[in-house]
XYZ file of N, CA and C in Angstrom:
594
model
N 24.454 7.312 -13.550
C 23.476 6.468 -13.795
C 23.586 5.159 -13.468
N 23.058 4.196 -13.227
C 22.773 2.925 -13.410
C 21.301 2.205 -13.802
N 21.508 1.140 -14.527
C 20.119 0.633 -14.607
C 19.562 -0.259 -13.837
N 18.463 -0.021 -14.090
C 17.794 -0.806 -12.675
C 16.228 -1.498 -13.301
N 16.043 -2.354 -12.470
C 14.806 -3.105 -13.128
C 13.532 -2.101 -12.446
N 12.455 -1.771 -13.555
C 11.694 -0.594 -13.003
C 10.587 -1.008 -12.057
N 10.028 -0.218 -11.152
C 9.502 -0.721 -10.400
C 7.704 -0.744 -10.522
N 7.694 -0.636 -11.889
C 5.981 -0.708 -12.348
C 5.656 -1.567 -12.682
N 6.170 -2.684 -12.765
C 5.754 -4.216 -12.758
C 5.661 -5.006 -11.474
N 4.515 -5.925 -11.440
C 4.132 -6.339 -10.239
C 5.488 -7.162 -9.685
N 5.795 -8.015 -10.589
C 7.135 -9.252 -10.206
C 8.162 -8.177 -9.499
N 8.772 -6.899 -10.269
C 9.656 -6.478 -9.487
C 9.559 -5.638 -8.480
N 8.415 -5.233 -7.982
C 8.217 -4.505 -7.136
C 7.808 -5.271 -5.788
N 7.216 -6.783 -5.946
C 6.839 -7.764 -5.273
C 8.399 -8.179 -4.425
N 9.196 -8.166 -5.478
C 10.691 -8.875 -5.129
C 11.332 -7.902 -4.129
N 11.434 -6.573 -4.248
C 12.041 -5.715 -3.953
C 11.431 -5.292 -2.371
N 10.306 -5.109 -2.623
C 9.483 -5.022 -1.232
C 8.955 -6.203 -0.671
N 8.793 -6.711 -0.885
C 8.827 -8.306 0.053
C 10.222 -8.673 1.008
N 10.958 -7.463 1.084
C 12.085 -7.531 1.890
C 11.369 -7.009 3.267
N 11.711 -7.650 4.289
C 10.632 -7.267 5.802
C 11.174 -5.541 5.914
N 12.923 -5.081 5.795
C 13.080 -4.040 6.321
C 12.724 -2.965 5.149
N 12.663 -3.341 4.177
C 12.092 -2.482 3.061
C 10.606 -2.103 3.236
N 9.953 -3.173 3.299
C 8.262 -2.969 3.657
C 8.067 -2.389 4.694
N 8.931 -2.541 6.022
C 8.063 -1.967 7.143
C 8.559 -0.341 7.030
N 9.657 0.013 6.479
C 10.169 1.219 6.432
C 9.311 2.349 5.347
N 8.787 1.418 4.194
C 7.792 1.753 3.311
C 6.372 2.421 4.296
N 6.107 0.857 4.665
C 4.726 1.319 5.234
C 4.778 2.260 6.524
N 5.973 2.376 7.376
C 6.052 3.472 8.462
C 6.089 4.510 8.002
N 6.778 5.144 6.778
C 6.551 6.213 5.954
C 5.223 6.729 5.598
N 4.723 5.915 4.973
C 3.465 5.953 4.069
C 2.071 6.460 5.311
N 2.240 5.427 6.320
C 0.967 5.544 7.295
C 1.379 6.608 8.460
N 2.691 7.146 8.733
C 3.056 7.617 9.832
C 2.894 7.581 10.935
N 3.362 5.973 10.953
C 3.134 5.158 12.491
C 4.690 4.029 12.185
N 5.038 3.956 13.256
C 6.316 2.875 13.250
C 5.231 1.146 13.089
N 5.930 0.586 11.936
C 5.430 -0.596 11.875
C 6.984 -1.276 11.600
N 6.508 -2.575 11.891
C 7.619 -3.639 12.430
C 7.273 -5.112 11.758
N 7.708 -5.251 10.693
C 7.226 -6.865 9.720
C 8.522 -7.587 9.832
N 8.243 -9.118 10.203
C 9.461 -10.010 10.247
C 9.351 -10.676 9.053
N 7.625 -10.773 8.182
C 7.643 -11.476 7.240
C 6.877 -10.889 6.198
N 7.068 -11.197 5.128
C 6.375 -10.580 3.836
C 5.542 -11.678 2.970
N 4.687 -11.799 2.821
C 3.901 -12.815 1.756
C 3.394 -11.750 0.503
N 3.626 -12.674 -0.255
C 3.345 -11.967 -1.927
C 2.862 -13.323 -2.212
N 1.560 -12.871 -3.019
C 0.179 -13.240 -3.495
C -0.104 -14.219 -2.800
N -0.629 -13.529 -1.511
C -1.227 -14.222 -0.360
C -2.821 -14.129 -0.354
N -3.512 -15.736 -0.466
C -4.803 -15.651 -0.193
C -5.438 -16.014 1.155
N -6.408 -16.283 1.827
C -6.973 -16.131 2.805
C -7.085 -17.604 2.800
N -6.754 -18.581 3.868
C -7.062 -20.139 4.002
C -8.330 -20.400 3.331
N -9.650 -19.606 4.319
C -10.752 -20.010 3.986
C -10.973 -19.298 3.225
N -11.918 -19.030 1.885
C -12.653 -18.204 0.923
C -13.648 -16.969 1.747
N -13.284 -15.733 1.964
C -14.245 -14.710 1.970
C -15.156 -14.096 1.310
N -16.327 -14.126 1.202
C -17.288 -13.250 0.119
C -17.173 -14.600 -0.896
N -17.064 -13.513 -2.269
C -17.468 -14.770 -3.639
C -16.150 -14.302 -4.195
N -15.728 -13.784 -4.260
C -14.395 -13.600 -4.856
C -13.291 -13.855 -4.188
N -12.349 -14.483 -4.600
C -10.781 -15.102 -3.972
C -10.156 -13.817 -4.149
N -9.985 -13.086 -2.995
C -8.521 -11.946 -3.045
C -7.352 -12.747 -3.139
N -6.862 -12.012 -3.758
C -4.974 -12.262 -3.611
C -4.657 -10.798 -3.968
N -3.380 -10.923 -2.235
C -2.731 -9.993 -2.255
C -1.449 -9.976 -2.818
N -1.196 -8.794 -3.400
C 0.547 -8.775 -3.795
C 1.535 -8.951 -2.568
N 1.251 -8.042 -1.836
C 2.019 -8.218 -0.788
C 1.262 -7.985 0.970
N 1.476 -8.677 1.662
C 0.617 -9.345 3.009
C 1.737 -9.112 4.030
N 1.190 -8.572 5.143
C 2.412 -8.706 6.021
C 1.197 -8.220 7.260
N 1.973 -8.819 8.500
C 0.951 -8.703 9.655
C 2.274 -8.016 11.363
N 1.677 -7.567 11.702
C 2.897 -7.243 12.938
C 1.587 -7.618 14.024
N 1.759 -7.509 15.313
C 0.704 -7.699 16.282
C -0.688 -7.308 16.303
N -0.330 -6.074 16.074
C -1.613 -5.160 15.805
C -2.340 -4.640 14.741
N -1.475 -4.671 13.768
C -1.554 -4.462 12.233
C -1.652 -5.061 11.407
N -2.667 -5.285 10.365
C -2.408 -5.981 9.279
C -2.130 -4.937 7.751
N -1.277 -5.126 7.590
C -0.717 -4.287 6.276
C -0.912 -4.778 4.746
N -1.412 -4.530 3.718
C -1.633 -4.936 2.280
C -1.100 -3.653 1.623
N -0.352 -4.282 0.900
C 0.153 -3.111 -0.164
C -0.138 -3.979 -1.856
N -0.590 -3.229 -2.654
C -0.794 -3.797 -4.065
C -0.312 -2.751 -5.052
N 0.398 -3.176 -6.059
C 0.817 -2.470 -7.317
C 0.065 -2.494 -8.241
N -0.610 -1.456 -8.873
C -1.180 -1.949 -10.183
C -1.033 -0.618 -11.423
N -0.687 -1.255 -12.505
C 0.051 -0.584 -13.422
C -1.031 0.500 -14.058
N -2.230 -0.198 -14.444
C -2.854 0.430 -15.243
C -4.188 0.764 -14.242
N -5.003 1.502 -14.283
C -6.169 1.882 -13.922
C -7.347 0.978 -14.648
N -7.801 -0.059 -14.284
C -8.802 -0.483 -14.672
C -10.138 0.434 -14.030
N -11.185 -0.131 -15.071
C -12.191 0.510 -14.739
C -13.187 0.231 -13.356
N -12.895 -0.989 -12.740
C -13.375 -0.817 -11.019
C -12.237 -0.584 -10.086
N -11.421 0.334 -10.532
C -9.993 0.218 -9.620
C -10.698 0.225 -8.334
N -11.552 1.693 -8.072
C -11.510 1.885 -6.288
C -12.354 0.704 -6.014
N -13.514 0.363 -6.346
C -14.146 -0.900 -6.287
C -13.508 -1.599 -5.913
N -12.608 -2.141 -6.709
C -11.386 -3.408 -6.680
C -10.948 -3.540 -5.190
N -10.116 -2.425 -4.914
C -9.458 -2.108 -3.981
C -10.121 -1.726 -2.510
N -11.480 -1.155 -2.720
C -12.356 -1.100 -1.377
C -12.747 -2.546 -0.927
N -13.161 -3.617 -2.141
C -13.208 -4.928 -1.609
C -12.175 -5.613 -1.226
N -11.021 -5.537 -1.587
C -9.786 -6.217 -0.837
C -9.679 -5.708 0.750
N -9.671 -4.190 1.161
C -9.790 -4.117 1.557
C -10.632 -4.111 3.024
N -11.916 -4.525 2.534
C -13.229 -4.612 3.615
C -12.910 -6.140 3.542
N -12.278 -6.981 3.032
C -12.372 -8.502 2.813
C -11.281 -8.634 4.065
N -10.152 -7.829 4.115
C -9.324 -7.843 4.897
C -9.948 -7.525 6.423
N -11.000 -6.789 6.737
C -11.929 -6.397 7.978
C -12.505 -7.731 8.327
N -13.380 -8.251 7.434
C -14.406 -8.981 7.674
C -13.645 -10.454 8.002
N -12.707 -10.509 7.208
C -11.864 -12.182 7.792
C -11.729 -11.879 9.027
N -11.518 -11.385 9.768
C -11.302 -11.462 11.372
C -12.416 -11.526 12.076
N -13.672 -11.425 11.453
C -14.918 -11.527 12.481
C -14.990 -13.056 12.396
N -15.142 -14.000 13.393
C -15.036 -15.399 13.496
C -16.668 -16.056 13.989
N -17.319 -14.981 14.235
C -18.693 -15.478 15.213
C -19.526 -14.451 14.824
N -21.177 -15.033 15.149
C -22.258 -14.040 14.501
C -22.134 -12.737 16.030
N -21.477 -13.052 17.283
C -21.616 -12.447 18.256
C -19.978 -11.480 18.609
N -19.428 -12.193 17.745
C -18.254 -11.453 18.142
C -17.841 -10.644 16.837
N -18.510 -9.250 17.225
C -17.756 -7.915 15.940
C -16.939 -7.431 16.353
N -15.670 -8.013 16.227
C -14.705 -7.203 16.817
C -13.673 -7.739 15.580
N -12.474 -6.477 15.606
C -11.462 -6.781 14.529
C -10.599 -6.368 15.408
N -9.469 -7.664 15.375
C -8.252 -7.722 16.444
C -7.227 -6.707 15.839
N -7.259 -7.022 14.638
C -6.052 -6.009 13.755
C -6.450 -4.803 12.976
N -5.550 -3.750 13.139
C -6.249 -2.489 12.351
C -5.766 -2.689 10.888
N -6.250 -2.394 9.837
C -6.447 -2.638 8.487
C -6.078 -1.703 7.836
N -4.544 -1.650 7.027
C -3.994 -0.782 5.823
C -3.849 -1.238 4.910
N -4.329 -0.672 3.949
C -4.297 -1.132 2.335
C -3.525 -0.001 1.366
N -2.406 -0.581 1.484
C -1.819 0.670 0.090
C -1.307 0.234 -1.262
N -2.374 1.216 -2.125
C -2.282 1.227 -3.576
C -1.615 1.783 -4.049
N -0.344 1.133 -5.274
C 0.132 2.136 -5.622
C -0.040 1.761 -7.098
N -0.284 3.097 -7.656
C -0.504 3.093 -9.289
C 0.518 3.807 -10.010
N 1.094 3.198 -11.020
C 2.271 3.626 -11.522
C 2.151 4.284 -12.895
N 0.820 4.231 -13.208
C 0.590 5.128 -14.699
C -0.528 6.308 -14.057
N -0.589 7.008 -15.016
C -1.777 7.952 -14.422
C -2.449 7.725 -15.633
N -4.156 7.588 -15.659
C -5.010 7.764 -16.511
C -5.210 8.702 -17.393
N -5.553 8.475 -18.803
C -5.431 9.420 -19.496
C -6.936 9.959 -19.235
N -7.851 9.615 -18.922
C -9.041 10.394 -18.635
C -8.985 11.259 -17.666
N -7.836 11.529 -17.001
C -7.770 12.646 -15.871
C -8.633 11.771 -14.720
N -9.261 10.608 -14.261
C -9.817 10.168 -13.228
C -9.177 10.032 -12.026
N -7.923 10.230 -12.014
C -7.054 10.307 -10.622
C -5.940 11.545 -11.194
N -6.020 12.496 -10.273
C -5.587 13.611 -10.091
C -4.599 14.284 -9.001
N -4.430 13.161 -8.087
C -3.720 13.163 -7.004
C -2.254 12.414 -6.500
N -1.243 12.409 -6.003
C 0.095 11.894 -5.696
C -0.652 10.820 -4.145
N -1.570 11.097 -3.441
C -1.492 10.761 -2.421
C -3.042 10.700 -1.852
N -3.695 10.191 -1.290
C -5.262 10.054 -1.129
C -5.655 8.844 -0.001
N -6.453 9.291 0.861
C -7.049 8.296 1.902
C -8.187 7.888 2.091
N -8.783 7.055 2.656
C -10.105 6.649 2.514
C -10.137 6.479 4.047
N -10.453 6.850 4.780
C -10.765 6.008 6.102
C -12.109 5.812 6.866
N -12.495 5.267 7.742
C -13.630 5.161 7.826
C -14.005 5.677 9.447
N -13.514 6.969 9.639
C -13.750 7.970 10.530
C -15.118 8.396 10.592
N -16.189 8.674 11.470
C -17.308 9.162 11.241
C -17.227 10.743 11.214
N -17.689 11.611 10.788
C -18.010 12.983 10.998
C -19.115 13.359 11.570
N -19.086 14.281 12.354
C -20.562 14.552 13.125
C -20.983 15.790 12.462
N -22.020 16.427 12.975
C -22.875 17.601 12.343
C -21.886 18.891 12.716
N -21.044 18.485 13.289
C -19.907 20.174 13.567
C -18.650 19.663 12.753
N -18.847 19.100 11.947
C -17.279 18.354 11.029
C -16.373 18.161 12.047
N -16.608 17.310 13.042
C -15.682 16.845 13.782
C -15.400 15.682 13.722
N -14.140 15.068 13.531
C -13.809 13.516 13.053
C -14.217 12.904 14.386
N -14.601 11.543 14.558
C -14.741 10.614 15.225
C -13.919 9.494 15.112
N -12.282 9.858 16.018
C -11.626 8.581 16.097
C -12.146 7.369 16.368
N -12.952 6.560 15.714
C -13.572 5.280 16.005
C -12.897 4.128 15.258
N -12.505 4.438 14.029
C -11.948 3.250 13.250
C -10.598 3.662 12.743
N -9.514 2.854 12.915
C -8.155 3.386 12.633
C -7.727 2.881 11.388
N -8.746 1.865 10.837
C -8.637 1.217 9.043
C -8.128 2.437 8.345
N -7.342 2.450 7.233
C -6.871 3.170 6.372
C -6.770 2.548 5.057
N -7.616 2.853 3.630
C -7.337 2.941 2.375
C -6.381 4.265 1.931
N -5.397 3.590 1.429
C -4.406 4.654 0.826
C -3.980 4.233 -0.799
N -4.040 5.419 -1.444
C -3.635 5.367 -2.760
C -2.868 6.039 -2.956
N -1.372 5.887 -3.714
C -0.432 6.368 -3.769
C -0.056 6.617 -5.527
N 0.234 7.868 -6.159
C 0.583 7.902 -7.773
C 1.530 8.055 -7.584
N 2.859 7.611 -8.022
C 3.951 8.458 -7.969
C 4.251 9.243 -9.240
N 3.613 9.026 -10.063
C 4.245 10.005 -11.394
C 3.396 11.475 -10.907
N 2.512 11.730 -9.808
C 1.845 12.666 -9.728
C 2.503 13.221 -8.229
N 3.686 13.305 -7.943
C 4.150 13.537 -6.887
C 4.398 14.660 -6.858
N 4.326 15.890 -5.910
C 4.438 17.525 -5.858
C 4.407 18.044 -4.755
N 4.519 18.957 -4.732
C 5.011 20.267 -3.658
C 4.514 20.068 -2.354
N 2.752 19.755 -2.621
C 1.494 19.449 -1.695
C 1.809 17.807 -1.277
N 2.426 16.734 -1.681
C 2.847 15.541 -1.043
C 3.546 15.727 0.028
N 2.844 14.740 1.233
C 3.711 14.823 2.560
C 5.225 14.095 2.066
N 5.811 15.203 2.881
C 7.482 14.705 2.865
C 7.619 13.026 2.946
N 7.209 12.446 3.915
C 7.614 11.152 4.134
C 7.332 10.339 2.863
N 6.025 10.699 2.506
C 5.505 9.727 1.383
C 6.279 10.165 -0.190
N 6.503 11.396 0.009
C 6.934 12.006 -1.131
C 8.305 11.303 -1.442
N 9.020 10.897 -0.833
C 10.321 10.598 -1.209
C 10.058 9.200 -1.758
N 9.495 8.504 -1.233
C 8.974 6.819 -1.588
C 8.311 7.578 -3.374
N 7.667 8.142 -3.337
C 6.921 8.742 -4.575
C 7.923 9.018 -5.733
N 8.981 9.855 -5.257
C 10.163 10.527 -6.283
C 11.013 9.162 -6.636
N 11.361 8.280 -5.570
C 11.985 6.927 -5.959
C 11.477 6.161 -6.980
N 10.151 5.922 -6.537
C 9.541 5.138 -7.393
C 9.249 5.700 -8.736
N 8.802 6.839 -8.631
C 8.795 7.606 -10.168
C 10.194 7.594 -11.005
N 11.513 7.689 -10.475
C 12.459 7.886 -11.187
C 12.568 6.439 -11.225
N 12.210 5.389 -10.686
C 12.853 4.139 -11.287
C 11.985 3.324 -12.645
N 10.817 4.590 -12.954
C 10.127 3.907 -14.035
C 10.238 3.852 -15.421
N 11.708 4.248 -15.428
C 12.294 4.638 -17.081
C 13.371 3.524 -16.754
N 13.792 2.998 -15.884
C 14.954 1.707 -15.658
C 16.065 2.495 -15.685
N 16.377 3.871 -15.307
C 17.730 4.346 -14.992
C 17.654 5.463 -13.572
N 18.461 5.084 -12.733
C 18.590 6.069 -11.768
C 19.823 6.740 -10.976
N 20.270 7.716 -11.062
C 21.075 8.245 -10.232
C 21.633 7.574 -8.766
N 22.470 6.943 -8.667
C 22.718 6.527 -7.351
C 22.945 7.489 -5.861
N 23.496 8.854 -6.524
C 24.063 10.083 -5.973
C 22.668 10.622 -5.541
N 21.332 10.350 -5.891
C 20.323 11.296 -5.669
C 19.753 10.669 -4.290
N 20.225 9.094 -4.090
C 19.361 8.742 -2.764
C 20.358 8.473 -1.445
N 21.041 9.076 -1.154
C 22.122 8.619 -0.007
C 21.709 7.747 1.116
N 20.348 8.051 1.620
C 19.796 7.436 2.505
C 20.066 5.739 2.287
N 20.501 5.394 3.759
C 20.769 3.825 3.202
C 20.000 2.906 2.516
N 18.793 3.190 3.589
C 17.407 2.189 2.972
C 17.441 2.267 1.362
N 17.563 3.428 0.952
C 17.611 3.499 -1.011
C 18.564 3.044 -1.254
N 19.655 2.929 -0.820
C 20.526 2.535 -1.300
C 20.580 0.627 -1.123
N 20.169 0.518 -0.208
C 19.706 -1.393 -0.374
C 18.573 -1.427 -1.427
N 17.775 -0.624 -1.521
C 16.875 -0.753 -2.233
C 17.710 -0.772 -4.047
N 18.385 0.227 -4.171
C 18.812 0.080 -5.347
C 19.756 -0.844 -5.789
N 20.745 -1.650 -4.925
C 21.022 -2.986 -4.856
C 20.226 -3.925 -5.141
N 19.037 -3.808 -4.586
C 18.073 -5.182 -5.258
C 17.651 -4.847 -6.880
N 17.429 -3.553 -6.726
C 16.758 -3.488 -8.281
C 17.843 -3.842 -9.348
N 19.103 -4.223 -9.395
C 20.131 -3.923 -10.418
C 19.976 -5.450 -10.965
């Protein structure tokens, strides 16, 4: 067992996940697609205000086609779902540069990590995704918009959690008490993470 910095707090989470190789692997596994990031920004704000509330993103990165945002939340506030929907929408709206150019140059993926479980049981999942794809009268999903808002709750990881996401949730959950068994994580990426957390 080794002592580690718990990943339930914003500063420690941002320190570790701001490393491009770690961010890229995490985002790739959670989103189920290849993500290659060269630079990760912390506490990022768009240069020009968008909307009435200035949004500051914990972790913000872009590859050529995708804009990926990762937010860490220790406690679920009353406006939790509205708050992150707003952040997600602002990153879509920010791309529209003119009244006649309703186009989004980048796909938007917002990943929210909730490190506690609300006592009111208003969150009872390990992984949930909200996308913008319309569903027709025959319950067919129409793949129009690729954008996704993903919620992760490490403490609720279970047998139904998708495997690629589950390994990250197990790792995050294991870190929350500040002690981890290195031998449980032979994957080179997780060994790199553990070194960053000492």
